[in-house]
Short mmCIF file of C-alpha atoms in Angstrom, two decimals:
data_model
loop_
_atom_site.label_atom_id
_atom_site.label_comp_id
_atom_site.label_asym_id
_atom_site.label_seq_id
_atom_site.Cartn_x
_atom_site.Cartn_y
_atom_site.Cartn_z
CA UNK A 1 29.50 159.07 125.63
CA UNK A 2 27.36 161.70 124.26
CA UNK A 3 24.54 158.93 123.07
CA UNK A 4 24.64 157.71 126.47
CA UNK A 5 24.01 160.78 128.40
CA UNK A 6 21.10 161.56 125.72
CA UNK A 7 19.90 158.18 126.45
CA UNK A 8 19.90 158.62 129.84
CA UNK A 9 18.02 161.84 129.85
CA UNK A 10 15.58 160.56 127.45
CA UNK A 11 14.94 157.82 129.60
CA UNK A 12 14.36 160.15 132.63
CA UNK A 13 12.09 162.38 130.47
CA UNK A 14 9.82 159.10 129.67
CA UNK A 15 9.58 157.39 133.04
CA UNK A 16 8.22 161.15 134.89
CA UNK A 17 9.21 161.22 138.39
CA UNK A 18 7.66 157.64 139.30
CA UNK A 19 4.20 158.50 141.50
CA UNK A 20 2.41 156.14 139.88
CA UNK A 21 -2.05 156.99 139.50
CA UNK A 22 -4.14 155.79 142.52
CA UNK A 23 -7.50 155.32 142.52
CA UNK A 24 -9.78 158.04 144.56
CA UNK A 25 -9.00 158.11 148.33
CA UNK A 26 -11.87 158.77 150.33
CA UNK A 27 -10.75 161.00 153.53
CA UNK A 28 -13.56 161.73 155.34
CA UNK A 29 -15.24 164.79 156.19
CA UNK A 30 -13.32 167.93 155.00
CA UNK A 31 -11.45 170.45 157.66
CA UNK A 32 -13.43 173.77 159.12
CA UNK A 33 -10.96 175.90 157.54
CA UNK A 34 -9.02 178.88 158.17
CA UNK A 35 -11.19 181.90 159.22
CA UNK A 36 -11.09 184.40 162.09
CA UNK A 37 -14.41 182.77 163.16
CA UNK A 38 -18.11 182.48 161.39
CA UNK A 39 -20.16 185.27 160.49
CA UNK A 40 -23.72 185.75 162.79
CA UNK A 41 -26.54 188.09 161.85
CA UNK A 42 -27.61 190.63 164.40
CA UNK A 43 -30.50 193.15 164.31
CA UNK A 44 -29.55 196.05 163.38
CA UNK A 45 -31.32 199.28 164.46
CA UNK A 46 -32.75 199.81 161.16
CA UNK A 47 -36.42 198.37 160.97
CA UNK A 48 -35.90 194.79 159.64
CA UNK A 49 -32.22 194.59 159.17
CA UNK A 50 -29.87 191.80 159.79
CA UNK A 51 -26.30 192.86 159.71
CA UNK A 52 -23.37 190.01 159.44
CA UNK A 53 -20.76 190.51 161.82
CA UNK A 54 -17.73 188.03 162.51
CA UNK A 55 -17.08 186.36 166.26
CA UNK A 56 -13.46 186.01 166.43
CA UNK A 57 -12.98 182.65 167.59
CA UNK A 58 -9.75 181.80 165.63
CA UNK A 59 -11.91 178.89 163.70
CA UNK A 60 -14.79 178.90 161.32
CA UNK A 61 -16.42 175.96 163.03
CA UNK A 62 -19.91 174.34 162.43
CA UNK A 63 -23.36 175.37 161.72
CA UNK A 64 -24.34 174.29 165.17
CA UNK A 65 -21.48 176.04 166.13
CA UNK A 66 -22.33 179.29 164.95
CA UNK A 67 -25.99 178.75 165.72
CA UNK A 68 -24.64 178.22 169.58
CA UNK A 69 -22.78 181.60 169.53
CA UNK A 70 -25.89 183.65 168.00
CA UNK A 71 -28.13 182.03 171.05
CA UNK A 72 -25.83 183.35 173.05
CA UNK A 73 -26.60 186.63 172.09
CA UNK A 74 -24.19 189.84 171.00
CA UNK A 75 -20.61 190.52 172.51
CA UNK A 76 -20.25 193.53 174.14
CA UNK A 77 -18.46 195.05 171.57
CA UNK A 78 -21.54 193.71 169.23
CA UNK A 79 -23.94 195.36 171.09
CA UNK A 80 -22.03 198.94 171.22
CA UNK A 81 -22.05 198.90 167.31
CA UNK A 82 -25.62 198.89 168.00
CA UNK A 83 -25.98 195.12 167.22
CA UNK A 84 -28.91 193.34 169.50
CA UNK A 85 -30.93 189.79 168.79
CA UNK A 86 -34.60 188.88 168.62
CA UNK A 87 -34.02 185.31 169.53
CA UNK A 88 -35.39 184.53 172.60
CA UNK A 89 -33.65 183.10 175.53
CA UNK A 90 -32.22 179.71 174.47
CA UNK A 91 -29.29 177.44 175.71
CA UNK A 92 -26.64 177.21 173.54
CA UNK A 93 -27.12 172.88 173.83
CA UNK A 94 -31.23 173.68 172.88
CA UNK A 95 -29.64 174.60 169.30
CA UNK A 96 -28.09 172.48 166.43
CA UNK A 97 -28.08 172.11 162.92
CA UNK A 98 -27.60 169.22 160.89
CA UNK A 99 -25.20 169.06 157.38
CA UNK A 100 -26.86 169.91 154.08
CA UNK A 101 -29.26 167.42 152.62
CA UNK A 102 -30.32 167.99 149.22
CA UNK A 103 -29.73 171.85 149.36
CA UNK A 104 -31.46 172.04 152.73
CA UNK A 105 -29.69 172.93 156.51
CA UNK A 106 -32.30 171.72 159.13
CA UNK A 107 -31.99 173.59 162.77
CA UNK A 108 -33.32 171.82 165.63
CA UNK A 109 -35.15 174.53 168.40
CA UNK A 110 -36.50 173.59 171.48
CA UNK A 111 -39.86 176.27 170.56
CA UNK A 112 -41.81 176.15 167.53
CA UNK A 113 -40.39 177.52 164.45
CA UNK A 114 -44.11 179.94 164.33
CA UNK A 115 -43.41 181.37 167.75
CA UNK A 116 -40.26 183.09 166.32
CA UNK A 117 -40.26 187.00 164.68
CA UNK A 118 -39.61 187.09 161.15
CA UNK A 119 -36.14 189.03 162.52
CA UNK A 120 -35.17 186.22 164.93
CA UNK A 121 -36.31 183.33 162.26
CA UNK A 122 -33.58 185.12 159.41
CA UNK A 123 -30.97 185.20 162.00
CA UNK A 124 -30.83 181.33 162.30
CA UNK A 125 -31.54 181.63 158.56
CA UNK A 126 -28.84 183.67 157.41
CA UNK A 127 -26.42 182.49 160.09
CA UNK A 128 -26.76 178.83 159.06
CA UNK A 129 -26.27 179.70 155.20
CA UNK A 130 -23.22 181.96 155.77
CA UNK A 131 -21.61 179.54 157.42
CA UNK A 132 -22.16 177.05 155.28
CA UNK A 133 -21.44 178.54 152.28
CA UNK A 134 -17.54 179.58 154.29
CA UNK A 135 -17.52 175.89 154.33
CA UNK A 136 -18.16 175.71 150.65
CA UNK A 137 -22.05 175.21 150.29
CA UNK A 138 -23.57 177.17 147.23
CA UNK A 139 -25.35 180.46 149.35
CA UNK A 140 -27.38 181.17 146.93
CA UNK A 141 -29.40 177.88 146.82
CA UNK A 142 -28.97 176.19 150.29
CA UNK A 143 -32.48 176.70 152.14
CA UNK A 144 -32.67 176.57 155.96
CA UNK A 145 -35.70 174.43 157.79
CA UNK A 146 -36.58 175.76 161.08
CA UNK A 147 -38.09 172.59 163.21
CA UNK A 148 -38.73 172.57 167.06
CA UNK A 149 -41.64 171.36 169.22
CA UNK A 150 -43.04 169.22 166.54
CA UNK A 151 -43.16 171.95 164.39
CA UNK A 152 -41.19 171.74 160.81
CA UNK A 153 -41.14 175.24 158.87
CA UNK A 154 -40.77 175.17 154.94
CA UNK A 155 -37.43 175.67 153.73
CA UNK A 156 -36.37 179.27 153.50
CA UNK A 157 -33.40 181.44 151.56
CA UNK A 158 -31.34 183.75 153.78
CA UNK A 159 -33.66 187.15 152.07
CA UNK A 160 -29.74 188.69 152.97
CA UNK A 161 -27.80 186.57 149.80
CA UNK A 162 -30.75 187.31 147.48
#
């Protein structure tokens, strides 16, 4: 009975539990993820400061996303903690970004990418690479191209990761 039972066993031990190896199952594109909501940069009232500060939306979201939100300039609450933007007035639908291509995030403007401060152009900057990297890009080598107008800017580094 006893050469049975260790039979048995050693035949359970062998086989595993039965889920036999598949092949690699391609799922599409991966979930936002679980955040409180993606991190925008604001002025701050220092001289040529960007601060990151997090819009609670319940979801991280998309670059575009996020892009939409910083157009729409600082909460309230934002802009009591002395937050403010240097973006000028844009839609949120004038704004979108596209996924990263060979280490590069390009976002679409409806002005020239030249017409911007160097403030308002590393908000979209640092904006687009936060976000990204929350979605697991590499932050500190994913550039940003600003394009609008006709206009295509060089790819830049958020100067805040560096």
């Amino acid at each position: 009975m006893k050469r049975i039972a260790f039979a048995a066993v050693l035949l359970l031990v062998l086989t595993g539990c039965g889920v036999q190896p598949t092949d690699v199952v391609l799922a599409g594109q991966g979930p936002d993820g679980i955040a409180r909501g993606p991190v925008l940069y604001f002025v701050t009232g220092e001289p040529g400061q960007v601060r990151p500060s997090i819009r609670e939306t319940g979801r991280l979201g998309t670059v575009t996303d996020a892009l939409r939100l910083l157009a729409a300039g600082p909460t309230d609450a934002e802009g009591a903690a002395g937050l403010r933007t240097e973006l000028p007035f844009l839609t949120t639908e004038q704004v979108s970004a596209g996924a990263p291509d060979a280490g590069i995030v390009t976002v679409q403007l409806p002005v020239p990418p030249s017409t911007l401060s160097e403030l308002a152009s590393t908000q979209l900057i640092c904006t687009a690479v936060r976000v990204s990297a929350m979605a697991g890009a590499n932050a500190q080598k994913l550039m940003v191209r600003l394009s609008g107008s006709g206009e295509i800017g060089k790819p830049l580094l958020c100067p805040a990761t560096r």
